[in-house]
PDB file of C-alpha atoms and ligand atoms in Angstrom:
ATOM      1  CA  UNK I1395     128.464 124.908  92.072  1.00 60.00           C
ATOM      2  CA  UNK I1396     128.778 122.923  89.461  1.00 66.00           C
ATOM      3  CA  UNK I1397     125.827 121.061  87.096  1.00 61.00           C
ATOM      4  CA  UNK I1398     126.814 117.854  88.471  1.00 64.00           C
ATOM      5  CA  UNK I1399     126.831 118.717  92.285  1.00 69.00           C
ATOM      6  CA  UNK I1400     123.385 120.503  91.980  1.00 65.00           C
ATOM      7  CA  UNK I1401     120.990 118.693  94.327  1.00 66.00           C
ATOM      8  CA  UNK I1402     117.895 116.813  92.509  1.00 64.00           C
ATOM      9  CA  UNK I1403     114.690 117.692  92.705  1.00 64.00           C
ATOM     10  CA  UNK I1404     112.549 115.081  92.633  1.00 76.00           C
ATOM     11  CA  UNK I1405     108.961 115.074  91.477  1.00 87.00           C
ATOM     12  CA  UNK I1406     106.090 116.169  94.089  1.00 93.00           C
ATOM     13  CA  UNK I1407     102.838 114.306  93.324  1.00 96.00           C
ATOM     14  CA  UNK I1408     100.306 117.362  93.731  1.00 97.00           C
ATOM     15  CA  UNK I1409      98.633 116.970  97.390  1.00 97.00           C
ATOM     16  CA  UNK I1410      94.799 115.008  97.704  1.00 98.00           C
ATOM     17  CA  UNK I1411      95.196 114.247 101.359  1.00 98.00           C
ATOM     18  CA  UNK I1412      96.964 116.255 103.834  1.00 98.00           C
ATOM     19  CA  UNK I1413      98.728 114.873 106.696  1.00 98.00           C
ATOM     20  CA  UNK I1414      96.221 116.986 108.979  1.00 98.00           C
ATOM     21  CA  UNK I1415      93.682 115.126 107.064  1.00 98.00           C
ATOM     22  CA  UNK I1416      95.027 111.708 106.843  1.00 98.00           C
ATOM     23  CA  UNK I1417      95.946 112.080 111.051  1.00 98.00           C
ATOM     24  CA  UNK I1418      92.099 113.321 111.799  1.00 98.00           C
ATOM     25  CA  UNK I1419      90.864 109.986 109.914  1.00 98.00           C
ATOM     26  CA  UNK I1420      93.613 107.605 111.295  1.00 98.00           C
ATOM     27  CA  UNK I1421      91.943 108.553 114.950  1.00 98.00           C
ATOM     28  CA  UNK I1422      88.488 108.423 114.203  1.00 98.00           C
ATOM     29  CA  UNK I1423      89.429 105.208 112.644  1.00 98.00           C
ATOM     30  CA  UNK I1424      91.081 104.382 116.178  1.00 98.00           C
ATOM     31  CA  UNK I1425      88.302 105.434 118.154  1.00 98.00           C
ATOM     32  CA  UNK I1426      85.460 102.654 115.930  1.00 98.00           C
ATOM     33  CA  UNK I1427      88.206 100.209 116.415  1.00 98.00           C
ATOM     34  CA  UNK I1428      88.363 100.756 120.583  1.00 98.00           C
ATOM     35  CA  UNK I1429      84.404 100.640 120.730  1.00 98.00           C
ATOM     36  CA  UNK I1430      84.634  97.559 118.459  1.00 98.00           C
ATOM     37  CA  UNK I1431      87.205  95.440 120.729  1.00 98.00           C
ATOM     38  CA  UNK I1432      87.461  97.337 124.057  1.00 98.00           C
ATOM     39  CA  UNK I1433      89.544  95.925 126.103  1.00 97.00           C
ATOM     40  CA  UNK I1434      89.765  91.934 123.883  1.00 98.00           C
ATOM     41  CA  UNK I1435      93.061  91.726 122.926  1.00 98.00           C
ATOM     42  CA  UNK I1436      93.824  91.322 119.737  1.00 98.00           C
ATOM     43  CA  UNK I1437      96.227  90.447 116.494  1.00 98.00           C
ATOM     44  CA  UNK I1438      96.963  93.477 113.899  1.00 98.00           C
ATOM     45  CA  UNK I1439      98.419  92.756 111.005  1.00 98.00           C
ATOM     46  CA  UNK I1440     100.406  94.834 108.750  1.00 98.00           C
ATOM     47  CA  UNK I1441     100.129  93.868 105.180  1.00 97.00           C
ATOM     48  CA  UNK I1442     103.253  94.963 103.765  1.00 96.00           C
ATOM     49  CA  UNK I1443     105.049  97.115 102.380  1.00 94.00           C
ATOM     50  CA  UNK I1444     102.092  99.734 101.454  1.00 96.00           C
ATOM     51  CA  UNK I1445     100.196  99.598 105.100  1.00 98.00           C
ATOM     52  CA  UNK I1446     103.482  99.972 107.149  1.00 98.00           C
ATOM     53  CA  UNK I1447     103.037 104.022 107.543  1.00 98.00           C
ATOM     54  CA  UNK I1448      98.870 103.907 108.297  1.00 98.00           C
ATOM     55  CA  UNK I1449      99.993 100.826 110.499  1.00 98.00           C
ATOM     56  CA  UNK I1450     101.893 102.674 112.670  1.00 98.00           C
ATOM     57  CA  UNK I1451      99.913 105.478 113.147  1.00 98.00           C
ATOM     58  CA  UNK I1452      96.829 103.317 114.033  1.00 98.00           C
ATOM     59  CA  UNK I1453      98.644 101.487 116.196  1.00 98.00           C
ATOM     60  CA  UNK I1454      99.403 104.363 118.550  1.00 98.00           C
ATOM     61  CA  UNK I1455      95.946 105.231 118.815  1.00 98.00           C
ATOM     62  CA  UNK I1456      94.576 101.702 119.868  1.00 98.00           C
ATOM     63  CA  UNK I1457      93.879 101.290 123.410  1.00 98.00           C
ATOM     64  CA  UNK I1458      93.945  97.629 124.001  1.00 98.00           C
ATOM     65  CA  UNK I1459      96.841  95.021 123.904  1.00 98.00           C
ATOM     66  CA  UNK I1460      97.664  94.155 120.438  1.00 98.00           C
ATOM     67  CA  UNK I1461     100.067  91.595 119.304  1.00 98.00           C
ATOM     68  CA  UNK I1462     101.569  92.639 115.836  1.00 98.00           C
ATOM     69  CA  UNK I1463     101.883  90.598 113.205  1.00 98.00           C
ATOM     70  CA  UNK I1464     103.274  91.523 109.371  1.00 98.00           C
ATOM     71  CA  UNK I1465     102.470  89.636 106.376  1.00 97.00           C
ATOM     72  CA  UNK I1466     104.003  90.431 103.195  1.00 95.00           C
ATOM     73  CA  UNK I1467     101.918  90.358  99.919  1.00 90.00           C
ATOM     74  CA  UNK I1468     102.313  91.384  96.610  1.00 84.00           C
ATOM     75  CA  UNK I1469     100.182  91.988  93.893  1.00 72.00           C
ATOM     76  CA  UNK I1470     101.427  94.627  91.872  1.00 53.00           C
ATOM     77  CA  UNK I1471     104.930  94.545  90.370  1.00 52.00           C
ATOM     78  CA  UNK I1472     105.875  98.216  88.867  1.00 50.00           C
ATOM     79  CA  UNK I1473     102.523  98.622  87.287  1.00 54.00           C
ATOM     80  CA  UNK I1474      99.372 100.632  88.346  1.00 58.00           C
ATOM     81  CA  UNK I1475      97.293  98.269  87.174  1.00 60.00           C
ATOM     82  CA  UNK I1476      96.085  95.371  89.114  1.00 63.00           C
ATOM     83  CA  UNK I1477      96.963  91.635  88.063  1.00 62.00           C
ATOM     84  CA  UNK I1478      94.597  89.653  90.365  1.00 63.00           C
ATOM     85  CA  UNK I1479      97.850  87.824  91.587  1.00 69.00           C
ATOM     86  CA  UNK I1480      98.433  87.649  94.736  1.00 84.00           C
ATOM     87  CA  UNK I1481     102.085  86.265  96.246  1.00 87.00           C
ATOM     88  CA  UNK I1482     102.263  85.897 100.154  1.00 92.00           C
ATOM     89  CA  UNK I1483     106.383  87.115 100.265  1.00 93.00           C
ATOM     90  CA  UNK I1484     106.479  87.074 104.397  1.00 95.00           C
ATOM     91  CA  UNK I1485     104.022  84.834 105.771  1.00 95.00           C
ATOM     92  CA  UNK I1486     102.878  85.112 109.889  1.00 96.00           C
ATOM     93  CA  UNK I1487     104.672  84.055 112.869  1.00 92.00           C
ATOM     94  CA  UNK I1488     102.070  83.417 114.917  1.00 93.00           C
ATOM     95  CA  UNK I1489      99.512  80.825 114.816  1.00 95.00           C
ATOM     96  CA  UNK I1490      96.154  82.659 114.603  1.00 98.00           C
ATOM     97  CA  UNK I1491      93.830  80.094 116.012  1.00 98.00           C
ATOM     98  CA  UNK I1492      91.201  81.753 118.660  1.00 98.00           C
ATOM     99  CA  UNK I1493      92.480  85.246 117.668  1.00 98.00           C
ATOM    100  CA  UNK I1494      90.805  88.040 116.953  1.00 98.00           C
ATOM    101  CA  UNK I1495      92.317  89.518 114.007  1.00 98.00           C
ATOM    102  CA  UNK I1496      92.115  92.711 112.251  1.00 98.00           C
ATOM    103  CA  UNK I1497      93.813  93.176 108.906  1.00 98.00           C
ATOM    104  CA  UNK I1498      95.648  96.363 108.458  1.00 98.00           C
ATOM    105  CA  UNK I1499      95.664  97.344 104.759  1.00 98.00           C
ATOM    106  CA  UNK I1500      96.682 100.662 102.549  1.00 98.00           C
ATOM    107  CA  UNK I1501      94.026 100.447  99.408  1.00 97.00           C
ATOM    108  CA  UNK I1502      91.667  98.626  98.351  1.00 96.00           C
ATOM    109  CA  UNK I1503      91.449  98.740  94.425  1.00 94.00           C
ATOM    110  CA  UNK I1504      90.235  95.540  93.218  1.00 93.00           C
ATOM    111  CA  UNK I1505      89.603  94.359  96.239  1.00 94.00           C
ATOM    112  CA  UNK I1506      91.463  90.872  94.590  1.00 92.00           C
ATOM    113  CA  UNK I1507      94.477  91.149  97.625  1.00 93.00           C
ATOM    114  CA  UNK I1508      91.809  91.626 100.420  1.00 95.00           C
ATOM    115  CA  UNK I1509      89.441  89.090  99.134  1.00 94.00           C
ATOM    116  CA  UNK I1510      92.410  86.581  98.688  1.00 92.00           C
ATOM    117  CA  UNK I1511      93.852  87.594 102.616  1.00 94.00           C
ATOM    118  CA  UNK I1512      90.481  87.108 103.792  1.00 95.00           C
ATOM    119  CA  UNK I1513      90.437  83.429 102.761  1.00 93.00           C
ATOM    120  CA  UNK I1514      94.098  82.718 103.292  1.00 94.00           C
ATOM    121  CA  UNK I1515      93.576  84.215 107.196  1.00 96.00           C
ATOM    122  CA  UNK I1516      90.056  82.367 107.651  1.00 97.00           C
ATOM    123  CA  UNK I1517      91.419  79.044 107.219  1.00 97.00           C
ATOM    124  CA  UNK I1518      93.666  79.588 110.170  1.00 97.00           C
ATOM    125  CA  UNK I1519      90.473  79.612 112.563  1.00 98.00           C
ATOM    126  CA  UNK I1520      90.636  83.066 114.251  1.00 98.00           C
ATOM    127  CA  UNK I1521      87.729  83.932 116.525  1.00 98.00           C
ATOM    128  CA  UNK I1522      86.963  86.585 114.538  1.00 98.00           C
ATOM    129  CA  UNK I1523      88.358  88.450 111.464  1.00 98.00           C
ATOM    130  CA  UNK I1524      87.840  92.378 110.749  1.00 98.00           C
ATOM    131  CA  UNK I1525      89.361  94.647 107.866  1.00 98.00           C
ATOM    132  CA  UNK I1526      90.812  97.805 107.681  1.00 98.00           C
ATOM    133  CA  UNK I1527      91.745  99.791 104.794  1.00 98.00           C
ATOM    134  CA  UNK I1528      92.665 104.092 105.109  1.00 98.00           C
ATOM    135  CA  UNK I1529      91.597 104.171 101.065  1.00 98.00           C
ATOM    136  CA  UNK I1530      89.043 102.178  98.863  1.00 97.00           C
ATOM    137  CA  UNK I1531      88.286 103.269  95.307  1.00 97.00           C
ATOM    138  CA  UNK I1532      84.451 101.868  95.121  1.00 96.00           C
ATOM    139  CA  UNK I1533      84.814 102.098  91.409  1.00 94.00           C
ATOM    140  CA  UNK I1534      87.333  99.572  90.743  1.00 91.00           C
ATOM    141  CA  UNK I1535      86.367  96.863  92.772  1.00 91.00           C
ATOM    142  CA  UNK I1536      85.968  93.194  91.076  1.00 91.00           C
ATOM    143  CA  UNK I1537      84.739  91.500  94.342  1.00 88.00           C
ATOM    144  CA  UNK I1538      81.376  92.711  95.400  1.00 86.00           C
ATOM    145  CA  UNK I1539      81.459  90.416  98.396  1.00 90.00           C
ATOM    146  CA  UNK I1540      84.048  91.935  99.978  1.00 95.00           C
ATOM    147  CA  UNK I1541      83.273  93.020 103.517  1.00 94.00           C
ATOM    148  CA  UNK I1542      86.099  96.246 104.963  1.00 98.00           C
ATOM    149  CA  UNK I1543      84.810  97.101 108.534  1.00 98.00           C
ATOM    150  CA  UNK I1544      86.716 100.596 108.829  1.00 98.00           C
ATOM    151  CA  UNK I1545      87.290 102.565 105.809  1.00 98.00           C
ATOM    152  CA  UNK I1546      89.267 105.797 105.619  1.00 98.00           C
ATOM    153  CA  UNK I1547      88.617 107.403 102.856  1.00 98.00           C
ATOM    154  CA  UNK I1548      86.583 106.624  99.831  1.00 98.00           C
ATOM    155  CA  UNK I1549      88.491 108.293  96.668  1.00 97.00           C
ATOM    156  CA  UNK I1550      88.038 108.041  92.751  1.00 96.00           C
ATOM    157  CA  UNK I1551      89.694 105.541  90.822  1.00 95.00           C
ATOM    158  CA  UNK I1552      92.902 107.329  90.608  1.00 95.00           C
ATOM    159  CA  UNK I1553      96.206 106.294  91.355  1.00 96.00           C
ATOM    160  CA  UNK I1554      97.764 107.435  94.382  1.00 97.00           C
ATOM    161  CA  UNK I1555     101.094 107.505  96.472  1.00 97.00           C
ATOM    162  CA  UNK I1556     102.685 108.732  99.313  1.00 98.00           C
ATOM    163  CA  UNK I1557     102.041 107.575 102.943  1.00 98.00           C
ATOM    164  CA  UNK I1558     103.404 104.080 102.568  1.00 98.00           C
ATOM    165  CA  UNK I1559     101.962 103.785  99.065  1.00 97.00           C
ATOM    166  CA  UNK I1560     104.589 103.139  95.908  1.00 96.00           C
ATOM    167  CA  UNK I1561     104.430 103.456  92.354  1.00 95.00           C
ATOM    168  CA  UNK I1562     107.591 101.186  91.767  1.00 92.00           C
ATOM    169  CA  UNK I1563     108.702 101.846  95.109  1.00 93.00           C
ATOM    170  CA  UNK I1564     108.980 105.146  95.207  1.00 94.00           C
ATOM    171  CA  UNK I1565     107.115 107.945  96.917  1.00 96.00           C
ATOM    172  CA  UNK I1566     106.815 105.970 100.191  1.00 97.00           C
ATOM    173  CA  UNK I1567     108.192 108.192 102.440  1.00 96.00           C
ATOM    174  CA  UNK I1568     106.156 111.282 101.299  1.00 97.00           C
ATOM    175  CA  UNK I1569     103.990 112.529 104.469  1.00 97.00           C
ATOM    176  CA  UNK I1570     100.532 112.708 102.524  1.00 98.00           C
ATOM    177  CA  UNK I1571      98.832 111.410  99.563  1.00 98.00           C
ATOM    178  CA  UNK I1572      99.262 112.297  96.307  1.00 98.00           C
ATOM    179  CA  UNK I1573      97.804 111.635  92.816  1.00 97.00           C
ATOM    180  CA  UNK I1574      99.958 110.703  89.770  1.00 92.00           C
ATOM    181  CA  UNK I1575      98.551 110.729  86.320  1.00 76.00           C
TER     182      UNK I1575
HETATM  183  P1  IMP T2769      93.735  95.340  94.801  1.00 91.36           P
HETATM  184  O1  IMP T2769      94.051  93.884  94.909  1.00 91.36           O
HETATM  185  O2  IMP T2769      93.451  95.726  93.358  1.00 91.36           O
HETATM  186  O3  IMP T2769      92.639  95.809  95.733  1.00 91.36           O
HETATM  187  O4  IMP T2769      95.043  96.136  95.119  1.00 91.36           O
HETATM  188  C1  IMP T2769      95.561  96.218  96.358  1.00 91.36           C
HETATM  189  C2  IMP T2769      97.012  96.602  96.315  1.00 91.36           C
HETATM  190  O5  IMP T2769      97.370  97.265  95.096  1.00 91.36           O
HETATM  191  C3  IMP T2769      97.295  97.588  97.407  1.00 91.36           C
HETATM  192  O6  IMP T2769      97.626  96.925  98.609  1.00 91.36           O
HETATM  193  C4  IMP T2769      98.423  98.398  96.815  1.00 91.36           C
HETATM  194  O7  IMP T2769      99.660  97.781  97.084  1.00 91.36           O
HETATM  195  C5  IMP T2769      98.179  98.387  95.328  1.00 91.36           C
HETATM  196  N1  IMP T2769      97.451  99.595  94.853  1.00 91.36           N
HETATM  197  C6  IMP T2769      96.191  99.676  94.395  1.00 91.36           C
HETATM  198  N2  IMP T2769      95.866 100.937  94.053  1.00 91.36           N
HETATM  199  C7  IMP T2769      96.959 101.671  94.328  1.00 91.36           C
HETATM  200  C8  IMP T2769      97.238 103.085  94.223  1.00 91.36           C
HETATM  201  O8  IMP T2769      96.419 103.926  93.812  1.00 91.36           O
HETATM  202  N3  IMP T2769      98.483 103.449  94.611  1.00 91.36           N
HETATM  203  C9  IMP T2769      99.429 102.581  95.087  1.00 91.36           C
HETATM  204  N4  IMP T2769      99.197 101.272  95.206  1.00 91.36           N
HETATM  205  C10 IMP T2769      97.973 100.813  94.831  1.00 91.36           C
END
């Protein structure tokens, strides 16, 4: 085989969640949210692209009828570090008026995206409005305020990927979270 026909082997972020661990979580997680709503229908929505993998995976585990929504936001660019802006790229289809909404994200850093969803989503009078988030990093966050109803996991401020989550969108697809340096 040639040099040139050699497959690639990309870079493996070293492992700091497993998928066993991640999947335990992502049903306890579940289970709160069930007891929360029981059978209340409600709207989930997906912030995109980082939440789309934890999304899913909730999503199989609630029990009552949900009605999905996505919402694209971006805050990021290629960098790791957070700019406080925050663009809506894919805005709702659905009118959320009388809903009761829970907002589906990856990571809370700053808190800045959540904090500005919050506000953006409360002005569209849902009967109520809960957050999600599978990771916050306590240590980096600018708005004390900020209220996240279900957490996953609380980790250190380090940067992670995998499981939905990019560093200039790559390591998406990887099956559990790793840290980069
Ligand atoms: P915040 O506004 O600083 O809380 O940042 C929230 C957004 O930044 C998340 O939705 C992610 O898209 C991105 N982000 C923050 N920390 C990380 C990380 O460690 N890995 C990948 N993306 C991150």
């Amino acid at each position: 085989m040639s040099e040139d026909q050699k497959p690639v082997k990309f870079f493996e972020p070293p492992v700091y969640l497993s998928e066993a661990d991640i999947a335990t979580r992502v049903r306890e997680l579940a289970q709160r949210i069930n007891e929360t709503y029981g059978d209340q229908e409600i709207t989930a929505i997906c912030t995109l692209k980082g939440s789309v993998v934890f999304y899913s995976d909730l999503l199989r585990h609630l029990k009552m009828p949900v009605v999905c929504e996505f919402l694209g936001v971006s805050s990021y660019g290629n960098h790791t570090e957070s700019t406080g802006e925050v663009k809506v790229t894919l805005d709702l289809n659905e009118p959320l008026t009388g809903r009761h909404v829970l907002i589906v994200e990856d990571i809370v850093d700053t808190g800045l995206t959540l904090s500005y969803l919050i506000s953006y989503l409360k002005v569209k009078n849902p009967a109520s409005l809960r957050t999600a988030a599978l990771l916050f990093k306590p240590e980096a966050l600018k708005s004390p305020e900020l209220r996240i109803d279900y957490i996953g996991f609380e980790i250190p401020n380090r940067f992670v990927v995998g499981y939905g989550l990019d560093y200039a969108e790559k390591f998406r697809g990887l099956p559990y979270i790793g840290t980069l340096n």
